[in-house]
Coordinates of C-alpha atoms in Angstrom, one line a residue:
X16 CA 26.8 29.6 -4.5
X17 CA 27.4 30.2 -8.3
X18 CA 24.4 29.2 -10.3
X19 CA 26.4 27.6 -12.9
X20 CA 27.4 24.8 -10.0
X21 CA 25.9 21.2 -10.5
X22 CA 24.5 19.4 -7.6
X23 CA 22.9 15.5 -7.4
X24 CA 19.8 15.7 -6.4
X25 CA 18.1 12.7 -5.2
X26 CA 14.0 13.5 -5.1
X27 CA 11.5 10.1 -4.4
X28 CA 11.6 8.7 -7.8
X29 CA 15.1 7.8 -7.2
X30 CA 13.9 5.3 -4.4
X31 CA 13.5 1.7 -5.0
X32 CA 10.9 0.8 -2.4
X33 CA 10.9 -2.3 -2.7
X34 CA 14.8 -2.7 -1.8
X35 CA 14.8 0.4 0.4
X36 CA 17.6 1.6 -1.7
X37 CA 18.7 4.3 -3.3
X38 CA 18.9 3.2 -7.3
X39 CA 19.1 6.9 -9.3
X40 CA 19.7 10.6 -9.2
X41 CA 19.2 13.8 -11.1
X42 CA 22.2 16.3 -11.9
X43 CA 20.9 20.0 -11.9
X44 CA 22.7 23.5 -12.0
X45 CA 21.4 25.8 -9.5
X46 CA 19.8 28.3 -11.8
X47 CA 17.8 25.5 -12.6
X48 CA 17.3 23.2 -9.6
X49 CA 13.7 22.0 -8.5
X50 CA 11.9 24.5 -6.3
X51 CA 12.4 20.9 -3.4
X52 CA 16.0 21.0 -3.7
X53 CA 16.6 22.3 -0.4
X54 CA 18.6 19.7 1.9
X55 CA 21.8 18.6 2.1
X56 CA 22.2 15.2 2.7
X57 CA 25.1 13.2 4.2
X58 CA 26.4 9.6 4.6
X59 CA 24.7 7.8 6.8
X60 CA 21.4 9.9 6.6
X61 CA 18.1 8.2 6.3
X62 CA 16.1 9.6 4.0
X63 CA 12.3 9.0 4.8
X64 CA 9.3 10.2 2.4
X65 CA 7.0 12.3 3.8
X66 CA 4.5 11.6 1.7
X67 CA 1.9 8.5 1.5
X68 CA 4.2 7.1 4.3
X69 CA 2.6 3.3 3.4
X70 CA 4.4 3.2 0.5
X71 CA 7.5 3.6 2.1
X72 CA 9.8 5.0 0.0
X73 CA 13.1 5.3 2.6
X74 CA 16.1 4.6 2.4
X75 CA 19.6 5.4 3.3
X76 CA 22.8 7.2 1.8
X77 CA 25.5 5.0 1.8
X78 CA 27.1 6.2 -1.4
X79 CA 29.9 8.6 -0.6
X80 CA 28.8 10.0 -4.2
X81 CA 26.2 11.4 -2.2
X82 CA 27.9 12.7 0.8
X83 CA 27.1 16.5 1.0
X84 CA 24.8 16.7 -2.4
X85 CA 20.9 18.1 -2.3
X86 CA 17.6 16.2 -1.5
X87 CA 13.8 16.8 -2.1
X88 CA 11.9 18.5 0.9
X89 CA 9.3 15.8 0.2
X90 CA 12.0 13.8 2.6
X91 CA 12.6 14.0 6.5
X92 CA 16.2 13.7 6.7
X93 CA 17.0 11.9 9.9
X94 CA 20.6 12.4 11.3
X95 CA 21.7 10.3 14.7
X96 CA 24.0 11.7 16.9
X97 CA 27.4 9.5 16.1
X98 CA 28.1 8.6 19.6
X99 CA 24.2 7.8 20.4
X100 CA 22.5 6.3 17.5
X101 CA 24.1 3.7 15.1
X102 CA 22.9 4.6 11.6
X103 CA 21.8 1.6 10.5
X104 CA 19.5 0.5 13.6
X105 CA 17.6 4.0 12.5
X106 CA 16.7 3.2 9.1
X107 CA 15.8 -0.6 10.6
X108 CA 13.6 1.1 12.6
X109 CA 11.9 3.3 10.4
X110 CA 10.6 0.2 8.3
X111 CA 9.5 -1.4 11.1
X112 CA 5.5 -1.2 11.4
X113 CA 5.4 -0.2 14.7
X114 CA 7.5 3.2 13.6
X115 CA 5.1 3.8 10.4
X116 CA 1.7 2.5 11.6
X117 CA 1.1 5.7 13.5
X118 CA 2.7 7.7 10.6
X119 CA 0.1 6.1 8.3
X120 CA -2.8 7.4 10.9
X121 CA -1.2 10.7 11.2
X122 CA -1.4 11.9 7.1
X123 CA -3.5 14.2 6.2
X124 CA -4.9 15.3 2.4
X125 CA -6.8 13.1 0.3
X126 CA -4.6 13.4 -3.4
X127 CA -1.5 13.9 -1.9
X128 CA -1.9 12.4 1.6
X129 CA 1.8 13.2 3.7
X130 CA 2.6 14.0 7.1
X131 CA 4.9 16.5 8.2
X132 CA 8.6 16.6 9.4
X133 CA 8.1 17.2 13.0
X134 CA 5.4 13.9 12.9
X135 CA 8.5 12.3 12.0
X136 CA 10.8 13.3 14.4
X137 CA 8.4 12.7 17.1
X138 CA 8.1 9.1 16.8
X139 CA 9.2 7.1 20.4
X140 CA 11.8 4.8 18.8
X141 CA 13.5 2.0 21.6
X142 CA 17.2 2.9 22.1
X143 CA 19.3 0.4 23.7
X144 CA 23.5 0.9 24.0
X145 CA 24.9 1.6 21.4
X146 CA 26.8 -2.3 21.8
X147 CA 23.8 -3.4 21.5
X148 CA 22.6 -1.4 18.0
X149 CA 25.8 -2.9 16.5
X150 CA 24.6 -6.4 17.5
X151 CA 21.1 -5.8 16.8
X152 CA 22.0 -4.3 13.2
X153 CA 24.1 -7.0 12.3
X154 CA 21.7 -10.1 13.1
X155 CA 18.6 -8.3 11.2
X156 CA 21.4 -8.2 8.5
X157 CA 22.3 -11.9 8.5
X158 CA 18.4 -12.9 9.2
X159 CA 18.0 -10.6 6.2
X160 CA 20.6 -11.6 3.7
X161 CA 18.9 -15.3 4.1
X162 CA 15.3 -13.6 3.3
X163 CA 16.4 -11.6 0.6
X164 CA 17.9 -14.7 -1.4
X165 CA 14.7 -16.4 -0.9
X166 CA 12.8 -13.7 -2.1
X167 CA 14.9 -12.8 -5.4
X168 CA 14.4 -16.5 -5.8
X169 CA 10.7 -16.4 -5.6
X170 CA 10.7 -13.1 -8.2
X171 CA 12.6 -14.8 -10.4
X172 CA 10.5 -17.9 -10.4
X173 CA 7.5 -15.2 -10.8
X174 CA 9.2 -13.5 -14.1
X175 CA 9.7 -16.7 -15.4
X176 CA 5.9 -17.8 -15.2
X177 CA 5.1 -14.6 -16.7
X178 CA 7.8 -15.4 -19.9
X179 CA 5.9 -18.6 -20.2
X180 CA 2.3 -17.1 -20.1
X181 CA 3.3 -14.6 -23.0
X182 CA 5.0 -16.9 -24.6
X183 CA 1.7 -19.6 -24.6
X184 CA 0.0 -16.7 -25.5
X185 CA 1.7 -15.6 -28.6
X186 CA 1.4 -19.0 -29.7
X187 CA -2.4 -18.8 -29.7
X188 CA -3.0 -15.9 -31.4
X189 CA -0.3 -17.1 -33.9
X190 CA -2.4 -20.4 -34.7
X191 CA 0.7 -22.4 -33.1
X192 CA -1.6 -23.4 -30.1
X193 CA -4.4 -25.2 -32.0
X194 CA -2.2 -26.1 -35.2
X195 CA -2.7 -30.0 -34.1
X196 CA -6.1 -29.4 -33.1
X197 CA -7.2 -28.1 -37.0
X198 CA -4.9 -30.8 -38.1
X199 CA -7.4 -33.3 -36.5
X200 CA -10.6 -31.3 -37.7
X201 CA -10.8 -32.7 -41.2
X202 CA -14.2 -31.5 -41.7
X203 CA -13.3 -27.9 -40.1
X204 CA -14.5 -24.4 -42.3
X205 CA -11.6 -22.7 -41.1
X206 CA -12.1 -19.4 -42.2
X207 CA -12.7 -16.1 -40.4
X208 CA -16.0 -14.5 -40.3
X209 CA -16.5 -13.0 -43.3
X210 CA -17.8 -9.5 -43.0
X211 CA -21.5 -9.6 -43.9
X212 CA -21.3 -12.3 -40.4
X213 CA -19.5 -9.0 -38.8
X214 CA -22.1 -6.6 -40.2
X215 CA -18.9 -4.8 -42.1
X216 CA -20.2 -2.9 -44.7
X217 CA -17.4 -1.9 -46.3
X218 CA -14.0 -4.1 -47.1
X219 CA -12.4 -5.6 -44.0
X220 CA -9.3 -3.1 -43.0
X221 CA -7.4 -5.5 -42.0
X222 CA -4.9 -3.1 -40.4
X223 CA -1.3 -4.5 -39.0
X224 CA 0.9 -2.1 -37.6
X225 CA 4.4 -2.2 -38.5
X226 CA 5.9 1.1 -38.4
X227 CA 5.8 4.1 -35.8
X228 CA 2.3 5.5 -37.0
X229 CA 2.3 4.2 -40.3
X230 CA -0.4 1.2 -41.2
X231 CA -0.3 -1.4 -43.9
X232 CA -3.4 -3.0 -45.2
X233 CA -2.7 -6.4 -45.6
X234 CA -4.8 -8.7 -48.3
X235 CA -6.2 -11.5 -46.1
X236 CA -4.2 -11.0 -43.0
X237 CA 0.0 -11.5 -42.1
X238 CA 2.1 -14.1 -43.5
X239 CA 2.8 -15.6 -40.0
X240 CA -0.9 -16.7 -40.0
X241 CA -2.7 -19.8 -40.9
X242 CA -4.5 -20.4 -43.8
X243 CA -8.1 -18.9 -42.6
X244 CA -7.5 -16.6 -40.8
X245 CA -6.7 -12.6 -41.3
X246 CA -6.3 -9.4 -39.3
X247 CA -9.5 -7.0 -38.7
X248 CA -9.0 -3.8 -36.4
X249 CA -11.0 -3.9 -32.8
X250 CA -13.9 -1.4 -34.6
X251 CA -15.1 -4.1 -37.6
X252 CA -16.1 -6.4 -34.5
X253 CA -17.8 -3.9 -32.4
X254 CA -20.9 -2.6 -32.2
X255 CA -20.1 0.1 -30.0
X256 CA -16.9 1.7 -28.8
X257 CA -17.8 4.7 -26.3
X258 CA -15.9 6.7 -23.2
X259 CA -17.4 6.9 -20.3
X260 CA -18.6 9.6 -18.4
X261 CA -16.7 12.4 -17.1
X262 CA -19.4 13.3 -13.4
X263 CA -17.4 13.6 -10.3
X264 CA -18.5 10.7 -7.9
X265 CA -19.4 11.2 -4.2
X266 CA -18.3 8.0 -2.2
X267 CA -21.4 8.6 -0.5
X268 CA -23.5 7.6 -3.0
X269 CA -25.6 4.5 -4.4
X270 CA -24.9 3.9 -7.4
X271 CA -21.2 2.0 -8.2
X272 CA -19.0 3.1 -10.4
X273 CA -16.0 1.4 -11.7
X274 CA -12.3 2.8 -10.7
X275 CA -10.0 2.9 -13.5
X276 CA -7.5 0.6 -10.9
X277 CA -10.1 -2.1 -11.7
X278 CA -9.1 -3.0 -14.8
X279 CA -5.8 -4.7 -15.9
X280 CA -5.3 -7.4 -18.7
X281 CA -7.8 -10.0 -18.6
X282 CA -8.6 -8.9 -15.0
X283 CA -11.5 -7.1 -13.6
X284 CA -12.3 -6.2 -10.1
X285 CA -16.0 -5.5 -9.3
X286 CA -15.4 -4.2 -6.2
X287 CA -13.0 -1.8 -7.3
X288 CA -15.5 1.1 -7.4
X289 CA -16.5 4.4 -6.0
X290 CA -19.9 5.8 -5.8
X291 CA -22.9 8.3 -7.5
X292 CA -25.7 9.8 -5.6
X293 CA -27.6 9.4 -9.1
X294 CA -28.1 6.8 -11.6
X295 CA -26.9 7.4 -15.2
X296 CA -28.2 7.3 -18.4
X297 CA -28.1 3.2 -19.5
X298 CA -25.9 4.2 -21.7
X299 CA -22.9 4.8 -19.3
X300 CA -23.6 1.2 -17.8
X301 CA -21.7 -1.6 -18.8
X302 CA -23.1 -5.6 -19.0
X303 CA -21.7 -9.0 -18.8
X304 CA -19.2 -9.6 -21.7
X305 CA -18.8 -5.8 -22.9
X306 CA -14.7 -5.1 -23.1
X307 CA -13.3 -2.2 -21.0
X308 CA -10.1 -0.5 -22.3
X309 CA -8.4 1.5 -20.1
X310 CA -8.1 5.2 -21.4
X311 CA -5.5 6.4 -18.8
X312 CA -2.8 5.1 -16.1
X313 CA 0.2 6.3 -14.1
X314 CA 1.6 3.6 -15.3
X315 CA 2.5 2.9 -19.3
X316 CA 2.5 -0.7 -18.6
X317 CA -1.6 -0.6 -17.9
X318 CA -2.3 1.9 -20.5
X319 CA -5.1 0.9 -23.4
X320 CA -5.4 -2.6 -21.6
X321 CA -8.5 -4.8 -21.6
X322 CA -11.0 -7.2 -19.3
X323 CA -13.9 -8.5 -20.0
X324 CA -16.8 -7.4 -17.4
X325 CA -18.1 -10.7 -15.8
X326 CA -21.1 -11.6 -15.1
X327 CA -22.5 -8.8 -13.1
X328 CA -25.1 -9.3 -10.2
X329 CA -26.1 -5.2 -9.7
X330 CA -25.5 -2.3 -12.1
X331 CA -22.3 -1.0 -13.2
X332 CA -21.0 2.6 -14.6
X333 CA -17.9 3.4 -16.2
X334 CA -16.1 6.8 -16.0
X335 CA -14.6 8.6 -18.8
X336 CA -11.4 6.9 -18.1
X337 CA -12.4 3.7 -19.4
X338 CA -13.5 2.7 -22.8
X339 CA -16.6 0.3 -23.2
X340 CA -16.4 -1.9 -26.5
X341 CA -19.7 -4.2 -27.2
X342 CA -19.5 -6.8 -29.7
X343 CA -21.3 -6.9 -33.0
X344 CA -22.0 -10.6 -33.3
X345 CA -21.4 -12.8 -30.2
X346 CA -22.4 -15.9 -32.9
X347 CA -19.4 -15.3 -34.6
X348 CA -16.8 -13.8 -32.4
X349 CA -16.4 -15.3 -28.9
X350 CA -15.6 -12.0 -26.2
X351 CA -13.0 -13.9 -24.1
X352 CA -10.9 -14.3 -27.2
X353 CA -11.0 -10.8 -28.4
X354 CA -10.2 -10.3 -24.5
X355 CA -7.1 -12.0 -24.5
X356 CA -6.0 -11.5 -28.1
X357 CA -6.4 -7.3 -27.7
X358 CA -3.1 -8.0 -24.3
X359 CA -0.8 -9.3 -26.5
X360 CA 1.1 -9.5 -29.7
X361 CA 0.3 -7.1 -32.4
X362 CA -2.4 -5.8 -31.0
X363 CA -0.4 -5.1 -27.9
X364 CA 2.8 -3.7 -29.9
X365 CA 0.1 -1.6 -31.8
X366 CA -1.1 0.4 -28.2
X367 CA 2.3 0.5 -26.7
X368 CA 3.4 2.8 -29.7
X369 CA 0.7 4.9 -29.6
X370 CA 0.4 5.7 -25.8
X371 CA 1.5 9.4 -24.9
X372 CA 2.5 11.0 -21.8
X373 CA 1.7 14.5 -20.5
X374 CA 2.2 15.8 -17.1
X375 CA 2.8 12.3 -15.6
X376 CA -0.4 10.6 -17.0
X377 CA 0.2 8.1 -20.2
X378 CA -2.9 7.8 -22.8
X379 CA -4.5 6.2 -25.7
X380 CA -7.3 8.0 -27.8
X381 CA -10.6 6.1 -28.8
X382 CA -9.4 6.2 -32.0
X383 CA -6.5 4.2 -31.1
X384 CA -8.5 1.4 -29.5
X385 CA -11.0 1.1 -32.3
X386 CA -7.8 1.0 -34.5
X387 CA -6.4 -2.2 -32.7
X388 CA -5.2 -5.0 -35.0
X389 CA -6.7 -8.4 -34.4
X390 CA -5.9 -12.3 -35.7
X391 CA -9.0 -13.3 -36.4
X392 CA -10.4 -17.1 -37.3
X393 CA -12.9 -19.3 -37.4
X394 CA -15.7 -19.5 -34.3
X395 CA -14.8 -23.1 -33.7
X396 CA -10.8 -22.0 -33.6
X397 CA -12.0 -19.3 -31.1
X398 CA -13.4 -21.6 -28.8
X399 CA -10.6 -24.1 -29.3
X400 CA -8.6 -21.5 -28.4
X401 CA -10.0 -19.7 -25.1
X402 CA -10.7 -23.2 -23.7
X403 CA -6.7 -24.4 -24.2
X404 CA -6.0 -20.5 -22.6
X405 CA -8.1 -21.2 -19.7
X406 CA -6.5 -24.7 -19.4
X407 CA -2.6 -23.7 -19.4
X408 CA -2.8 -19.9 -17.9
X409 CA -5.3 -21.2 -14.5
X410 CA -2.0 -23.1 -13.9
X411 CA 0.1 -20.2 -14.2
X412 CA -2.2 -18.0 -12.0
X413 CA -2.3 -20.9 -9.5
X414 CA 1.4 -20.8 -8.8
X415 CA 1.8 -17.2 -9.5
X416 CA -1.0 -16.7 -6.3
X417 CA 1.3 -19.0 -4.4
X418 CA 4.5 -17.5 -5.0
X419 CA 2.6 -14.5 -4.5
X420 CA 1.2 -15.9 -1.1
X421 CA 5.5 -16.5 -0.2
X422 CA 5.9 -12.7 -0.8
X423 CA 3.6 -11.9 2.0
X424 CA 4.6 -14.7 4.0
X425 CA 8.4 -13.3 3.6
X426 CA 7.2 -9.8 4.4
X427 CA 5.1 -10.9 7.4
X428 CA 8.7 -12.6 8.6
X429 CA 11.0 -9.3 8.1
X430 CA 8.3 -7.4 10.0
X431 CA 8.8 -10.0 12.8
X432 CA 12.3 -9.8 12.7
X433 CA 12.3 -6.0 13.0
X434 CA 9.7 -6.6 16.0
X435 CA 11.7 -9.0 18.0
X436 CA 14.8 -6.8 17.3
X437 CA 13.0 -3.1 18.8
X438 CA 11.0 -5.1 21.8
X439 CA 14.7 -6.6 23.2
X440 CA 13.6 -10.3 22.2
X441 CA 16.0 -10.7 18.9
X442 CA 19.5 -11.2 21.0
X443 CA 20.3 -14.4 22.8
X444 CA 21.7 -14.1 26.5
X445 CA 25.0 -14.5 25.3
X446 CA 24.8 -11.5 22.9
X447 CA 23.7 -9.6 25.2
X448 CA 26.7 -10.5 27.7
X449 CA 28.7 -10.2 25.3
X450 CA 27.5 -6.5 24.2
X451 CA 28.0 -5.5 27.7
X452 CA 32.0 -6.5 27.9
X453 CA 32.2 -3.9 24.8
X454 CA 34.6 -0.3 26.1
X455 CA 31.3 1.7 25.2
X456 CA 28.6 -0.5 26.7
X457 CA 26.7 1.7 29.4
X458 CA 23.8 1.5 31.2
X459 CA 20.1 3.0 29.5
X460 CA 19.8 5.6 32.2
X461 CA 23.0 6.8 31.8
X462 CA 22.5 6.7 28.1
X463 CA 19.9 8.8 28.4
X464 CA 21.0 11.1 31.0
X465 CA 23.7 11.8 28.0
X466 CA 21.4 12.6 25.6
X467 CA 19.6 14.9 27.6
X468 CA 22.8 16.7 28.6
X469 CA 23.5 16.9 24.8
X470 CA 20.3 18.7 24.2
X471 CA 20.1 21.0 27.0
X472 CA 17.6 19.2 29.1
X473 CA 17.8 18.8 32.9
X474 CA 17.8 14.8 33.7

C-alpha cells in the first residue's frame, strides 16, 4: 500500500475501560505507522487487551468510521462467525469474570504482565442458539441501561463532593474559613511566625507564583489574604527536604519500604510497601509527622502531592521517588496544615506548572518542592483551621466511602447479571419458548455439529 496512505489506528489508550468503549484514535501514514499497527479491524470486532487482562481494557467496534482501519497487536481481535455467534453476546462475555478470571491466572511477566492471543482464543465460552444470544444480549442491555443511570448518578454525586471539598478548602487557606472565628478572638496575635520563630536567617521569600516560571516576591504575602498572614515557600519551614534512596528492593526482604502508590493528597497508606533485605542508613527513614512529596507518577494528577506519615508503629524507608520534608519548628507551624495547604490553591497551581513529562513518566525536581508557595498565619489560626478541615472533609470522606461502597455494589450486580446470563438462569420460561418459535432456533447439538463442519472437524 502507498506509504503516503492514512490509516486510524486505534492502540489501548483509545479505550475507556471503565465504559468498555471505544472513546479516541490516532491517524498515521504508513511510512510512519507504530511498529503494533498490524490488524485490521472490522465492525462488530471485539477488541480485547492482551495485556494486564484485570484492567480490562475491551471493547467493541461499532463505529462504521472504523470498519476496515488498523489496530495495535497489543489486542486479540475476536471475530464470530455471522451465522453462529451474535456479536454482542461475545464482547458480554468477555467481561464477564468467569471468561477473564483464568486470563488473569494465565499472564506472565512481572512489568508488563499479558497473555497471549491463542490464551484468548482458547477460553470455553457457553454458546446457546443463536435466538437465544439475541434475547440474552438484549435483557443484559435493558438490566444494564437501568445500572448505568444509577451509576452516572452516583459519579456525579461523587464529582460534586469533590467540588465542595476544594471549594471548603480554598476557603481555608484563603482565611474565609476562620474569618468569624478571628472576628471572635479579640485578644488574638494574628500574625505569622516571624522568621527568627522559623529559624529563617535571611528575609522571608515569600514567593507566589503567577506566571509560567516566573516568581514574584510579594511584601508580606497576596492581597487576597488577611491581615497577618503572608506567603513563605515550603523550604523557610523545613528543616530538611531530601530524596530518598535509589537501592532496588527484594520483596523478600525485612525491612519495609514505602511504594510511591502510597501516597496521594492527604493520604498515606502504610501498607503500601515493598521490602529490603537490609536496613538503611536513619537517614532514609521517615517518622510520624515528616511530609512525603511524591517525586514521580504515571499519572500528572498525583505528581509533587503530599501526606503526612502517621503515627508509625515499626520503621519506615522511602525510595528515591518520594521526597521527605521535616519541619523546622513544630511550636510554630502545625504539619497537618502544611499538609493540606501544600494540595491545593497556589501551592497546588505552583506544582502543576512545573511538572514535566518524558517517556510516559511526569516529574517535579526537589527544587520545585522546596520552592512551593504557602499562606501562612498565626499557630492559633493553624489549629483553628485543621480542626474546622477535619470537621467538614470526614463528612465528605464518609459519603464519598459510601458512594464508593455503591460502585462496588453496582459492579458486584453487572457481574451477576453476566453470570445468570452465560449459566442459562437470566431468561424466563417464556423467553425461552419464545426463542425457540424464532425461523433460526435449532437445537445445541446441531449447533455444534455446524460449527464443527465449518471448521473441518468430524462430529
Amino acid at each position: 500500500m502507498p506509504l503516503e496512505e492514512s490509516f486510524i489506528y486505534l492502540d489501548i489508550g483509545a479505550i475507556d475501560n471503565e465504559l468498555s468503549q471505544i472513546i479516541d484514535h490516532k491517524v498515521y501514514q504508513w511510512k510512519d505507522a507504530p511498529s503494533r499497527a498490524q490488524q485490521k479491524v472490522k465492525v462488530g470486532d471485539v477488541l480485547f487487551s492482551t495485556v494486564r487482562t484485570y484492567l480490562k481494557n475491551i471493547a467493541q467496534v461499532s463505529n462504521p468510521h472504523y470498519d476496515d482501519q488498523v489496530c495495535s497487536s497489543g489486542f486479540t481481535v475476536i471475530r464470530g462467525r455471522s451465522n453462529t455467534l451474535h456479536p454482542k453476546y461475545i464482547f458480554y462475555t468477555t467481561l464477564y469474570e468467569g471468561f477473564l478470571q483464568p486470563l488473569n491466572e494465565l499472564q506472565t511477566g512481572t512489568s508488563y504482565p499479558a497473555v497471549r492471543d491463542k490464551d484468548v482464543l482458547a477460553q470455553r465460552i457457553a454458546l446457546p442458539p443463536l435466538p437465544e444470544q439475541r434475547a440474552i444480549v438484549s435483557k443484559i442491555e435493558q438490566l444494564f441501561s437501568g445500572l448505568d443511570n444509577g451509576i452516572a448518578n452516583l459519579k456525579a454525586a461523587k464529582a460534586k463532593l469533590e467540588t465542595y471539598r476544594q471549594a471548603v478548602l480554598k476557603k481555608a487557606f484563603e482565611g474565609e474559613l476562620t474569618k468569624a472565628w478571628r472576628n471572635s478572638q479579640p485578644s488574638l496575635s494574628n500574625t505569622a511566625p516571624e522568621n527568627h520563630e522559623l529559624n529563617i536567617a535571611a528575609e522571608p521569600t515569600e514567593a507566589y507564583q503567577n506566571n509560567g516560571d516566573q516568581t514574584q516576591k510579594k511584601n508580606q504575602g497576596s492581597d487576597k489574604l488577611p491581615e497577618g498572614w503572608r506567603v513563605l515557600e515550603l523550604q523557610d519551614l523545613m528543616e530538611s527536604v531530601k530524596n530518598g534512596f535509589s537501592k532496588k528492593p527484594d520483596d523478600e526482604g525485612n525491612f519495609p519500604i514505602l511504594r510511591i502508590s502510597s501516597v496521594r493528597p492527604s493520604k498515606i497508606d502504610t501498607n503500601d510497601v515493598r521490602y529490603l533485605l537490609e536496613p538503611l542508613d536513619a537517614g532514609f527513614e521517615v517518622m510520624t509527622n515528616d511530609l512525603l512529596f511524591t517525586r514521580y507518577n504515571g499519572s500528572r494528577e498525583y505528581v509533587g502531592v503530599c501526606a503526612r506519615v502517621p503515627i508509625l508503629d515499626k520503621k519506615l524507608y522511602y525510595p528515591d521517588k518520594l521526597i521527605r520534608c521535616r519541619l523546622k519548628n513544630p511550636n510554630t507551624m502545625h504539619s497537618q496544615y502544611v499538609e493540606l495547604a501544600v494540595n491545593v490553591g497556589i501551592s497546588r497551581q505552583f506544582i502543576r506548572k512545573r511538572i514535566r513529562t518524558t517517556a510516559g513518566q511526569s516529574g517535579v525536581s526537589g527544587s520545585d518542592v522546596k520552592r512551593i508557595p504557602i499562606p501562612i498565619c498565626a499557630i492559633d489560626e493553624q489549629v483553628q483551621i485543621v480542626n474546622e478541615l477535619v470537621s467538614q472533609l470526614s463528612i465528605c470522606d464518609k459519603l464519598s466511602e459510601s458512594i464508593d461502597q455503591s460502585l462496588e455494589q453496582a459492579e458486584a450486580l453487572r457481574q451477576s447479571i453476566l453470570k445468570k446470563a452465560f449459566s442459562g438462569e437470566l431468561l424466563t420460561a417464556t423467553e425461552l419458548a419464545a426463542c425457540k418459535k424464532e425461523p433460526d432456533w435449532e437445537p445445541a447439538e446441531e449447533l455444534v455439529r455446524r460449527i464443527q463442519n465449518q471448521i473441518g472437524r468430524k462430529a
